[in-house]
PDB file of C-alpha atoms in Angstrom:
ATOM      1  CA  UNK A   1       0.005  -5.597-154.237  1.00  0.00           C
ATOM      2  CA  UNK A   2      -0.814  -4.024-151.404  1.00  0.00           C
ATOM      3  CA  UNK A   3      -2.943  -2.948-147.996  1.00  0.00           C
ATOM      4  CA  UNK A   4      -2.650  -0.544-145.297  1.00  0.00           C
ATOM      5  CA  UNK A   5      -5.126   0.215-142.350  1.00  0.00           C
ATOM      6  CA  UNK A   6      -4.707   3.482-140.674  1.00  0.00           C
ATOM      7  CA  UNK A   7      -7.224   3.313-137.300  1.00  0.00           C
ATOM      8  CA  UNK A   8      -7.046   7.140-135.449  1.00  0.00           C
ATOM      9  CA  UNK A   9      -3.792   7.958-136.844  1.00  0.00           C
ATOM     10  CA  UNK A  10      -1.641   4.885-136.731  1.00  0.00           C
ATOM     11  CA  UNK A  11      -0.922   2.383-138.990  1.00  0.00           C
ATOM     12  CA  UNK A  12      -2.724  -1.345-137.527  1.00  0.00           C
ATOM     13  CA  UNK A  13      -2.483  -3.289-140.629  1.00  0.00           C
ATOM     14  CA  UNK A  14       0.189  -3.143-143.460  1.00  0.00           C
ATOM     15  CA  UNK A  15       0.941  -6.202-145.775  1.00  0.00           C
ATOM     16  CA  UNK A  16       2.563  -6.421-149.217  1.00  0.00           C
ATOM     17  CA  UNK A  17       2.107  -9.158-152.497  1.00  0.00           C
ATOM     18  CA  UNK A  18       3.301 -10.129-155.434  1.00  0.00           C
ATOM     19  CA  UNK A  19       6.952  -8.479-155.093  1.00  0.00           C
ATOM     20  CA  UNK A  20       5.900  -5.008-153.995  1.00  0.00           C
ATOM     21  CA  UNK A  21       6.994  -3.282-150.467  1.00  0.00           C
ATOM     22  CA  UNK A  22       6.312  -0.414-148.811  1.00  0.00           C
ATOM     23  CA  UNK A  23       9.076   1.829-151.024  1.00  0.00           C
ATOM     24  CA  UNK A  24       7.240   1.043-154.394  1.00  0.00           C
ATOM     25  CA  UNK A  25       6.170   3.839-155.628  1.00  0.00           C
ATOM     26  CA  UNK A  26       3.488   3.411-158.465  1.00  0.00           C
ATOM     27  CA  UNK A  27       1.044   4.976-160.830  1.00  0.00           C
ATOM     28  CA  UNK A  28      -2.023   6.010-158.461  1.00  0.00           C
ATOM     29  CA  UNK A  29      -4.084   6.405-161.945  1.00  0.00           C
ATOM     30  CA  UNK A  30      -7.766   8.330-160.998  1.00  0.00           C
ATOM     31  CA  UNK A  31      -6.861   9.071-157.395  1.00  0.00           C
ATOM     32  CA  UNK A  32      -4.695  11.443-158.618  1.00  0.00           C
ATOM     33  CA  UNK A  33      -8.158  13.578-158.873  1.00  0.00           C
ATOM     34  CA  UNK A  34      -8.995  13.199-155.372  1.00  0.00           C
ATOM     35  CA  UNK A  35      -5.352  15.199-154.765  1.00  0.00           C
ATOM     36  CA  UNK A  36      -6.600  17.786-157.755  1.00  0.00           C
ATOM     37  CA  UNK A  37      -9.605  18.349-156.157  1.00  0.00           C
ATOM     38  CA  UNK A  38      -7.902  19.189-152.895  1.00  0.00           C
ATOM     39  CA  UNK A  39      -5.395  21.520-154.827  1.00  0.00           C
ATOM     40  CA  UNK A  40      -8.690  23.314-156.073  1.00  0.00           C
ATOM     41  CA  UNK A  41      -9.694  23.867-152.535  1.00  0.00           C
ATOM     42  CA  UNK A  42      -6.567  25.545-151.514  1.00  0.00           C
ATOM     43  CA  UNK A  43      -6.450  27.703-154.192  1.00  0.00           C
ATOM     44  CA  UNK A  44     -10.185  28.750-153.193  1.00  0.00           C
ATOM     45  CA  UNK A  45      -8.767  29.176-149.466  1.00  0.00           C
ATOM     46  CA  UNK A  46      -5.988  31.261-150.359  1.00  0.00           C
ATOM     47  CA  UNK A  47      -7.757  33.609-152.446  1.00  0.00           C
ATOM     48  CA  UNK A  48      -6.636  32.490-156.161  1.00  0.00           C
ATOM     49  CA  UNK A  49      -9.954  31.316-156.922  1.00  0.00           C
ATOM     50  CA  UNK A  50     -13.442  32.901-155.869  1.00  0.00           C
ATOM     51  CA  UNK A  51     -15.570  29.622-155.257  1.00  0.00           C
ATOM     52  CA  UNK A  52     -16.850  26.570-156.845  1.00  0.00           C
ATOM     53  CA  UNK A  53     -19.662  28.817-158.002  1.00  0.00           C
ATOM     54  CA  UNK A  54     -17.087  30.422-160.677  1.00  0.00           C
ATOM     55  CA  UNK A  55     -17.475  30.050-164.671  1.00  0.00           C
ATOM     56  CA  UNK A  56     -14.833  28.824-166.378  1.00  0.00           C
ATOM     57  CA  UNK A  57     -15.162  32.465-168.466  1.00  0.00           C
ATOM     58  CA  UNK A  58     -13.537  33.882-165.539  1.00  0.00           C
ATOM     59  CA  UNK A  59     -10.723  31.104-164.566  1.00  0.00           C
ATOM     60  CA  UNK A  60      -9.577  30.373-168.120  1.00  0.00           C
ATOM     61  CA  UNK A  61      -8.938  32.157-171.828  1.00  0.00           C
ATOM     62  CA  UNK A  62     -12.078  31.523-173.459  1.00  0.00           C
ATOM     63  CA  UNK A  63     -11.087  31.734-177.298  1.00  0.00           C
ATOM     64  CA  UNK A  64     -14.190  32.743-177.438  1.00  0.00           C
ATOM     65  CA  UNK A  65     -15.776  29.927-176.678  1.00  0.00           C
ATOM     66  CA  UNK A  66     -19.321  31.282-175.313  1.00  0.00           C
ATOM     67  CA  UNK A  67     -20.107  27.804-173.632  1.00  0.00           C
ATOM     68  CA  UNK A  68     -17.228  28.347-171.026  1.00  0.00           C
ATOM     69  CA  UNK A  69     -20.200  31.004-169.792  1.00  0.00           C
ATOM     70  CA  UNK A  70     -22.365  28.371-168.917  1.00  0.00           C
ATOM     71  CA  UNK A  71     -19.831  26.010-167.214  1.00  0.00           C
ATOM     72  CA  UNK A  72     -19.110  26.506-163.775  1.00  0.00           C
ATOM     73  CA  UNK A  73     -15.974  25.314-161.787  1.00  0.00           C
ATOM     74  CA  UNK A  74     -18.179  22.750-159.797  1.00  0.00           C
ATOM     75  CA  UNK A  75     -19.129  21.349-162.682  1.00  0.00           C
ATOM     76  CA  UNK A  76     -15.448  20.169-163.689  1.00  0.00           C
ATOM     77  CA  UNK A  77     -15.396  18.906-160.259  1.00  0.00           C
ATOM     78  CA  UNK A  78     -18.044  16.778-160.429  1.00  0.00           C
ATOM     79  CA  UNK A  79     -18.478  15.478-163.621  1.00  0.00           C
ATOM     80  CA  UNK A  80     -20.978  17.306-165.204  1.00  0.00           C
ATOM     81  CA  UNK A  81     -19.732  19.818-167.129  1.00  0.00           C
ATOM     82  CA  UNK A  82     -21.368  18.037-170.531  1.00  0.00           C
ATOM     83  CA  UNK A  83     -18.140  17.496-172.449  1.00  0.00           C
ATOM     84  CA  UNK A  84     -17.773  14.588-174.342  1.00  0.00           C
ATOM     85  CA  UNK A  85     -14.813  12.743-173.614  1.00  0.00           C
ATOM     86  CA  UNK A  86     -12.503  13.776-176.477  1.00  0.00           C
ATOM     87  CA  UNK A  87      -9.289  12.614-175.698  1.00  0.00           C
ATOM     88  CA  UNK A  88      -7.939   8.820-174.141  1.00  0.00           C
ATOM     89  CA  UNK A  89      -4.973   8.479-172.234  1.00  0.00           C
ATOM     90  CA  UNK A  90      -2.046   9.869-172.249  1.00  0.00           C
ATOM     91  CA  UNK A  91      -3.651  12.584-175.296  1.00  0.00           C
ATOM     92  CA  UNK A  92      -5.189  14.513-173.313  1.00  0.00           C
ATOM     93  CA  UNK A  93      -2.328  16.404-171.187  1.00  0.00           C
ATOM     94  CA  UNK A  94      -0.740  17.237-174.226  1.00  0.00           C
ATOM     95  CA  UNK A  95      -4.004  18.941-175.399  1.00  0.00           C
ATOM     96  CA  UNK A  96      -3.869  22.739-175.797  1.00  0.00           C
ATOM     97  CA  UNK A  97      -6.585  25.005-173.315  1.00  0.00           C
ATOM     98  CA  UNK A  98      -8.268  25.883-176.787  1.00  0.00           C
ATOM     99  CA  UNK A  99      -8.710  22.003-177.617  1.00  0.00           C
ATOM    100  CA  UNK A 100      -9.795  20.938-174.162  1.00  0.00           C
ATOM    101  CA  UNK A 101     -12.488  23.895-174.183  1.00  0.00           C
ATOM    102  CA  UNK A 102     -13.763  23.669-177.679  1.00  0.00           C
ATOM    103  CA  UNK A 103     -14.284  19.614-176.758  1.00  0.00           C
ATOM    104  CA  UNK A 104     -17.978  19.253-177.888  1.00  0.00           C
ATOM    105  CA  UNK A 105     -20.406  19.294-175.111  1.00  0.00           C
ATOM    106  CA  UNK A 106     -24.171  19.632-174.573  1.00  0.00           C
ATOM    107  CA  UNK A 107     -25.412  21.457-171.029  1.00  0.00           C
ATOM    108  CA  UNK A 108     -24.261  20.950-167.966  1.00  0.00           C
ATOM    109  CA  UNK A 109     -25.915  19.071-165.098  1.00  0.00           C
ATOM    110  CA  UNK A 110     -26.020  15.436-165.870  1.00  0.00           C
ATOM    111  CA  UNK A 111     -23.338  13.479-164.224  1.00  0.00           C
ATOM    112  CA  UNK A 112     -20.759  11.662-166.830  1.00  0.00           C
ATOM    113  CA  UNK A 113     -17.681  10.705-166.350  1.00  0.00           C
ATOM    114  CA  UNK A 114     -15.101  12.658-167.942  1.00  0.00           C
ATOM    115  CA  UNK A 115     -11.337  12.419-167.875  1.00  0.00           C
ATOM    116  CA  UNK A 116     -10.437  14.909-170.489  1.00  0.00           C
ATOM    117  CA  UNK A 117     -13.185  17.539-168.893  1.00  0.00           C
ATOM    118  CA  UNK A 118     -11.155  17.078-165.428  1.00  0.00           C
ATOM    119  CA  UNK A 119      -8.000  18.178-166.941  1.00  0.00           C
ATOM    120  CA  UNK A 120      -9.056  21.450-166.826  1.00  0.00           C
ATOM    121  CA  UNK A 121      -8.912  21.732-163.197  1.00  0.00           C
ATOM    122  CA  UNK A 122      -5.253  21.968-164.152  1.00  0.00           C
ATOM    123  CA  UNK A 123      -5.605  23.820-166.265  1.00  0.00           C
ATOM    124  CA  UNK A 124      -7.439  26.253-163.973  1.00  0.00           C
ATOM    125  CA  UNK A 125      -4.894  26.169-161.326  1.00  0.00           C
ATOM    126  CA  UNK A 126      -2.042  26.796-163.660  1.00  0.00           C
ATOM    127  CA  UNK A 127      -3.755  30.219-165.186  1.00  0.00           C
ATOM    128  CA  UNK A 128      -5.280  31.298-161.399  1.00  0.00           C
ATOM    129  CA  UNK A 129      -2.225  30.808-159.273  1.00  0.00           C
ATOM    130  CA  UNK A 130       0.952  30.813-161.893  1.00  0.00           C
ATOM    131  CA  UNK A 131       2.079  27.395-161.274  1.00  0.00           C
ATOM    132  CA  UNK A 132       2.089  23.936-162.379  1.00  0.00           C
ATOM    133  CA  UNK A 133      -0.294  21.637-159.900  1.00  0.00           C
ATOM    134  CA  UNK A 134       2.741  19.801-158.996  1.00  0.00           C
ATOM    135  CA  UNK A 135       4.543  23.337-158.493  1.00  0.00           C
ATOM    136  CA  UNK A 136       1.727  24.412-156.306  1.00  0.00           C
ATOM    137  CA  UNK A 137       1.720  20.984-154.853  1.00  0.00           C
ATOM    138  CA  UNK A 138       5.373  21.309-153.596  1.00  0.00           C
ATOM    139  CA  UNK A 139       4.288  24.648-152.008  1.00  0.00           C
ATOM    140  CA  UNK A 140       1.216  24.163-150.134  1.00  0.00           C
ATOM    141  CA  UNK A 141       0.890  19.990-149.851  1.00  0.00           C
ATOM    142  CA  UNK A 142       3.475  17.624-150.633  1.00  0.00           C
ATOM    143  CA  UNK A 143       5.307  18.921-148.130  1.00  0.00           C
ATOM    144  CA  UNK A 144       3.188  18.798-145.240  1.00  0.00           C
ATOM    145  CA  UNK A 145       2.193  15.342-145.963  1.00  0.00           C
ATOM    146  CA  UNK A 146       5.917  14.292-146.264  1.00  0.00           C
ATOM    147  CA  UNK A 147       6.052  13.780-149.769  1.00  0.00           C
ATOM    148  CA  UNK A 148       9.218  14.885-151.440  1.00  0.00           C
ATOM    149  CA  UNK A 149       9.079  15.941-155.232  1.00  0.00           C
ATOM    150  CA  UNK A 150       6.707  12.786-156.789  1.00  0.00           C
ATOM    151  CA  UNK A 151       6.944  11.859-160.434  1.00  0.00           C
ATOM    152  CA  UNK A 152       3.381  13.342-162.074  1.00  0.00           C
ATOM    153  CA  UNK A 153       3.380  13.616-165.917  1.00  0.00           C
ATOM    154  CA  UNK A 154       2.845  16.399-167.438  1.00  0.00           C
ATOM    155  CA  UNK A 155       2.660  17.792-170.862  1.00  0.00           C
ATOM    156  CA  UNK A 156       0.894  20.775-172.791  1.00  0.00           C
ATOM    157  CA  UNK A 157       2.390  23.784-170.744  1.00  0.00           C
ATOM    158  CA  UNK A 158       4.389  21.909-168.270  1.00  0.00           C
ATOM    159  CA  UNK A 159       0.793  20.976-166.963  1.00  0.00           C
ATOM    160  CA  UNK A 160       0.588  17.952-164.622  1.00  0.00           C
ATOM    161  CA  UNK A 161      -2.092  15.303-165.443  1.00  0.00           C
ATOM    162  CA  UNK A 162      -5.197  16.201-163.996  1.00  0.00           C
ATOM    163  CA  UNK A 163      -6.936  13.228-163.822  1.00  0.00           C
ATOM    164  CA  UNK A 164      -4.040  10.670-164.046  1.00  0.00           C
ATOM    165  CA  UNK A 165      -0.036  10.058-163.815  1.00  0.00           C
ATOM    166  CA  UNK A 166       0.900  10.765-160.122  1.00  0.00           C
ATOM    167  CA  UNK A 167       3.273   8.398-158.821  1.00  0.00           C
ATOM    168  CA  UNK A 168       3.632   7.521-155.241  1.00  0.00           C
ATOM    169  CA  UNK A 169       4.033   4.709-152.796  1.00  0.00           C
ATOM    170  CA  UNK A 170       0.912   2.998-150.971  1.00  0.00           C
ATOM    171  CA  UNK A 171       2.135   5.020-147.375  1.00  0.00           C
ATOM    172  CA  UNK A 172       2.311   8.047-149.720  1.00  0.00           C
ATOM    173  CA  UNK A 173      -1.308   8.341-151.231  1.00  0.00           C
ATOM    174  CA  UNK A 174      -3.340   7.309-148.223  1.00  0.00           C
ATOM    175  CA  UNK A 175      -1.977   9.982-146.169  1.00  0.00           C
ATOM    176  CA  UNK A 176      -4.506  12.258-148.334  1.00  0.00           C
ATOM    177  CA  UNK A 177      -6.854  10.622-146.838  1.00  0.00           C
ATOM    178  CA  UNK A 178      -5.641  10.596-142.876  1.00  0.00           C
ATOM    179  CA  UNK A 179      -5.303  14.221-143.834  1.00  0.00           C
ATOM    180  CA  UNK A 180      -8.836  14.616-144.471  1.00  0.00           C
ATOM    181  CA  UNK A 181      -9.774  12.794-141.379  1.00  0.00           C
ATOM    182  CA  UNK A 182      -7.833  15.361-139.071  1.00  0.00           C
ATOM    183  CA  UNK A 183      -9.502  18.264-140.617  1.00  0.00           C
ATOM    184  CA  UNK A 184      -7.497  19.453-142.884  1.00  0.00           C
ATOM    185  CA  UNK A 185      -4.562  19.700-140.267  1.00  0.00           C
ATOM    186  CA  UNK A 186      -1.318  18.919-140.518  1.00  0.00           C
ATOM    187  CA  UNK A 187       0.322  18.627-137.356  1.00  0.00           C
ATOM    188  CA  UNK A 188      -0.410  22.326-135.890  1.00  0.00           C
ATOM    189  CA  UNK A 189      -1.007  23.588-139.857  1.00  0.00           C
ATOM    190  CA  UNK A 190      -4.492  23.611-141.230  1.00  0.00           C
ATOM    191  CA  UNK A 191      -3.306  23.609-144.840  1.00  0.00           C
ATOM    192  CA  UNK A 192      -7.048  22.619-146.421  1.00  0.00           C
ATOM    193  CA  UNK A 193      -9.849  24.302-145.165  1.00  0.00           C
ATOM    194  CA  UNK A 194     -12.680  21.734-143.104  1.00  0.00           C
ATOM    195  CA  UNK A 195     -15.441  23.763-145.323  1.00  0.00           C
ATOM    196  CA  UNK A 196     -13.658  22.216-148.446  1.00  0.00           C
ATOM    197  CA  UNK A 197     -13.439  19.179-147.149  1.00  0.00           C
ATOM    198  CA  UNK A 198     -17.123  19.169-146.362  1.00  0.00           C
ATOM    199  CA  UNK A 199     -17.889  20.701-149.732  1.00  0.00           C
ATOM    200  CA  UNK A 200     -15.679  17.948-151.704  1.00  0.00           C
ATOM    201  CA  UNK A 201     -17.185  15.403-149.449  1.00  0.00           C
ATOM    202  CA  UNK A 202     -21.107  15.927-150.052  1.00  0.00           C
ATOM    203  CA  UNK A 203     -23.131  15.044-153.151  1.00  0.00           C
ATOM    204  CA  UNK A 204     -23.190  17.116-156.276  1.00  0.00           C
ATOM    205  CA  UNK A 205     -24.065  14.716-158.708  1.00  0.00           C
ATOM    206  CA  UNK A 206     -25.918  11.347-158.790  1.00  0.00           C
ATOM    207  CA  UNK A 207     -24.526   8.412-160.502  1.00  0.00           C
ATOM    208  CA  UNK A 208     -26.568   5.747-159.437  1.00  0.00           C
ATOM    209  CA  UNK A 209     -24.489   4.148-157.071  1.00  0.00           C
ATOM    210  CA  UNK A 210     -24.169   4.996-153.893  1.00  0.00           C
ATOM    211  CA  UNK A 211     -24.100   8.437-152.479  1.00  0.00           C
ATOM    212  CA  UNK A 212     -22.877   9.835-155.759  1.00  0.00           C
ATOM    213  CA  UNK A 213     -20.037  11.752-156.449  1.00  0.00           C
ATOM    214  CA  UNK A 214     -18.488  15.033-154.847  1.00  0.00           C
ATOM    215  CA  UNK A 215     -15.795  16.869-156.103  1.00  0.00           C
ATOM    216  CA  UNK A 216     -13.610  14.396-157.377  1.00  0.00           C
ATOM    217  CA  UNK A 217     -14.654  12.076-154.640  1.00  0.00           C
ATOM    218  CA  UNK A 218     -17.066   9.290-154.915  1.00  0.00           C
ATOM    219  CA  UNK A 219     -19.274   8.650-152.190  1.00  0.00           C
ATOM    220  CA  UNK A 220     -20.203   4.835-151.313  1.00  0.00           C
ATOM    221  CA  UNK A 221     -22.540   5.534-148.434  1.00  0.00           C
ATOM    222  CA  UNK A 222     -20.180   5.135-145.925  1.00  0.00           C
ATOM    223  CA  UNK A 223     -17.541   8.037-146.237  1.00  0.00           C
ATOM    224  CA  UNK A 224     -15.871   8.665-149.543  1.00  0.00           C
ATOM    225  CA  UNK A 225     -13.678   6.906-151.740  1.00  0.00           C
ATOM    226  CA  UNK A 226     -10.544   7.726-154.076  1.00  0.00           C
ATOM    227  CA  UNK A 227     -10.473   5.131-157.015  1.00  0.00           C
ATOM    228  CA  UNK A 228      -7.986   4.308-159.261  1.00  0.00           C
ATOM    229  CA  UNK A 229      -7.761   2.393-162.522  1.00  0.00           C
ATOM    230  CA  UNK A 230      -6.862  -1.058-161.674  1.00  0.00           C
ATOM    231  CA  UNK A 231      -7.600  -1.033-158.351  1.00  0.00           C
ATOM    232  CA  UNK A 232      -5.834   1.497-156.375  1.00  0.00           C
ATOM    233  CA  UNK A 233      -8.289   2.815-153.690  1.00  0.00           C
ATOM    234  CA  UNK A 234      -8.162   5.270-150.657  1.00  0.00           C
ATOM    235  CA  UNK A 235     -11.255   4.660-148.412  1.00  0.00           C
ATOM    236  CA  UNK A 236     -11.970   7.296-145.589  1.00  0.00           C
ATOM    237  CA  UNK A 237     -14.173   6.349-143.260  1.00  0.00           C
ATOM    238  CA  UNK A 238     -14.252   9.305-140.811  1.00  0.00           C
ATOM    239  CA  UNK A 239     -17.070   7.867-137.985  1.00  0.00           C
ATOM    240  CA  UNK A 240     -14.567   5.331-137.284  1.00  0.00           C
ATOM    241  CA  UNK A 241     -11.470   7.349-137.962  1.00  0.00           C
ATOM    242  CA  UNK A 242     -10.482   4.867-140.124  1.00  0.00           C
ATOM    243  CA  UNK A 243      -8.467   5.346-143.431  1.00  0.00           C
ATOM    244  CA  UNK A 244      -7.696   1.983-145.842  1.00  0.00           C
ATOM    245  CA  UNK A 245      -5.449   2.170-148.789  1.00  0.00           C
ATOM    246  CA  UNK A 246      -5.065  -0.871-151.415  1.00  0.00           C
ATOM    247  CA  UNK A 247      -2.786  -0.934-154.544  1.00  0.00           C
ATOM    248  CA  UNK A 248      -2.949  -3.551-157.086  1.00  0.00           C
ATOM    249  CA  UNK A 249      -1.334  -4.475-160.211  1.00  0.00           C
ATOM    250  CA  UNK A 250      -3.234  -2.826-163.292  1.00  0.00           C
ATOM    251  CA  UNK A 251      -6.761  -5.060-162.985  1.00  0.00           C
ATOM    252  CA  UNK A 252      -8.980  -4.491-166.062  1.00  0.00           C
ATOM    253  CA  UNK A 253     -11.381  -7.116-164.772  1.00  0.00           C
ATOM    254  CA  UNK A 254     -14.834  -5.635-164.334  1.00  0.00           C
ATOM    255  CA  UNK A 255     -15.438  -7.193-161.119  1.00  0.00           C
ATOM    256  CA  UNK A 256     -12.117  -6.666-159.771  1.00  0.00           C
ATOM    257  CA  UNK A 257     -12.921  -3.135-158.374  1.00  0.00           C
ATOM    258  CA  UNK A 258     -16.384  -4.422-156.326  1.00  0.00           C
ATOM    259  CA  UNK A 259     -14.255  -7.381-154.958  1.00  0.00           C
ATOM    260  CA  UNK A 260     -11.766  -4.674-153.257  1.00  0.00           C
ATOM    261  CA  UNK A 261     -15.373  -2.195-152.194  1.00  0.00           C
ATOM    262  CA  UNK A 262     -16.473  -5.826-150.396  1.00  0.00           C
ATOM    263  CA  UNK A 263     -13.224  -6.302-148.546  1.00  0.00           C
ATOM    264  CA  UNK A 264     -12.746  -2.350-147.464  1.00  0.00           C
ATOM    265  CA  UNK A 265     -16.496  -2.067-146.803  1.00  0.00           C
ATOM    266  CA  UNK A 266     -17.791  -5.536-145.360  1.00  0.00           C
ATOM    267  CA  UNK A 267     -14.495  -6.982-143.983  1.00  0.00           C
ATOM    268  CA  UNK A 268     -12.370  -4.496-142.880  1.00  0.00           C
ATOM    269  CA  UNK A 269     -14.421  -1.790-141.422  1.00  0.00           C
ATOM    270  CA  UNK A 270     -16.829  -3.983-139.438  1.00  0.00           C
ATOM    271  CA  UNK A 271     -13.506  -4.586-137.066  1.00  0.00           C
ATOM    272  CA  UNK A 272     -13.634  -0.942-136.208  1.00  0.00           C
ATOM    273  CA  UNK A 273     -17.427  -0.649-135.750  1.00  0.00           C
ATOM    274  CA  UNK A 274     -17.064  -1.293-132.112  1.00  0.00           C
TER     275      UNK A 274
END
């Protein structure tokens, strides 16, 4: 429905299908976790959270659940945590903390995609810093990327989706990524720190594709990648300070999601690479 090239700052390509414009405003669906993940970081910056290094023992209540001892908050962020999956979508924001932690699970390390598991990293920012993500969001983010109020679902708590359910336009959720590009900087603010950026950006798990994944990034080979169900994407590309955003229409086709990866990575790009 949608495409947007950003080349060192400025938009050089923009271009809208199927009876969708620059002012629709959409469900970004999994690249919602690329923004929770950055939300994470600042929290870390600021001193509400120790490190990625943390158990979950000392970021959530436990209800005495001895695994949370085991877990630590870089394992929520990159998918191995070893939860099982326990809830499908929408269930699992209106899941209590004592459900999502009592989810059955085996040890952590392996990497396994997990969007129930990620939820907690609201979860975690709403008992480290006293706010809602989207609260905290409209403190130390939204703003400075000139987004004003969004739609994210929430549920259990007042807790905003973390993994799902924020709802922007295509200008809106690629400016994450431009963001990332400069640094962390927002005009003169540095409002994410470049070490979390780094951090998010390098490989903590391996899923047999590509680089891997980071925190709530996946890694191509080629800079990292926001995905989306259905093919909403947010490609940074930071050697040619290039940042490409696509939304679609809800595409369950298996193949649908490589054909976009073909025309970021082998047709757009390649006009930059000189």
């Amino acid at each position: 429905k949608g495409v947007i090239v950003i080349h060192k700052g400025k938009i050089v390509g923009e271009r809208y299908y199927n009876n969708s414009s620059e002012i629709e405003i959409y469900n970004i669906w999994s690249a919602t976790k690329s923004y929770i993940s950055t939300l994470i970081g600042q929290a870390i910056d600021q001193g509400f959270i120790d490190s990625p290094n943390t158990t979950l023992n000392n970021l959530l209540p436990t209800y005495s659940q001895p695994y949370l001892n085991s877990i630590q908050l870089k394992n929520i962020l990159s998918m191995t945590s070893g939860y099982f999956d326990s809830f499908g979508y929408p269930a699992w924001i209106f899941a209590t903390t004592q459900q999502l932690v009592w989810m059955p699970y085996t040890f952590p390390g392996p990497f396994m995609y997990n969007n129930s598991a990620c939820h907690l990293n609201s979860h975690i920012l709403y008992y480290n810093t006293n706010m809602t993500p989207k609260e905290f969001a409209n403190i130390n983010l939204f703003p400075y990327l000139g987004i004003d109020n969004p739609y994210w679902e929430d549920g259990y708590n007042d807790i905003n989706d973390g993994s799902a359910s924020l709802k922007l336009t295509l200008r809106e959720m690629v400016k994450l990524g431009q963001l990332y590009i400069q640094d962390g900087f927002s005009g003169n603010n540095q409002i994410i720190s470049s070490e979390w950026i780094n951090e998010a950006t390098t490989t903590h798990a391996q899923t047999g594709w590509g680089d891997g994944y980071g925190y709530l990034w996946w890694l191509p080979g080629d800079g990292y990648l926001a995905i989306g169900y259905g093919g909403q994407l947010i490609a940074v590309i930071p050697e040619l300070e290039l940042v490409i955003g696509i939304h679609s229409q809800d595409n369950s086709s298996s193949t649908y999601l490589e054909e976009l990866q073909v025309l970021i990575y082998n047709n757009i790009a390649p006009l930059f690479s000189n």
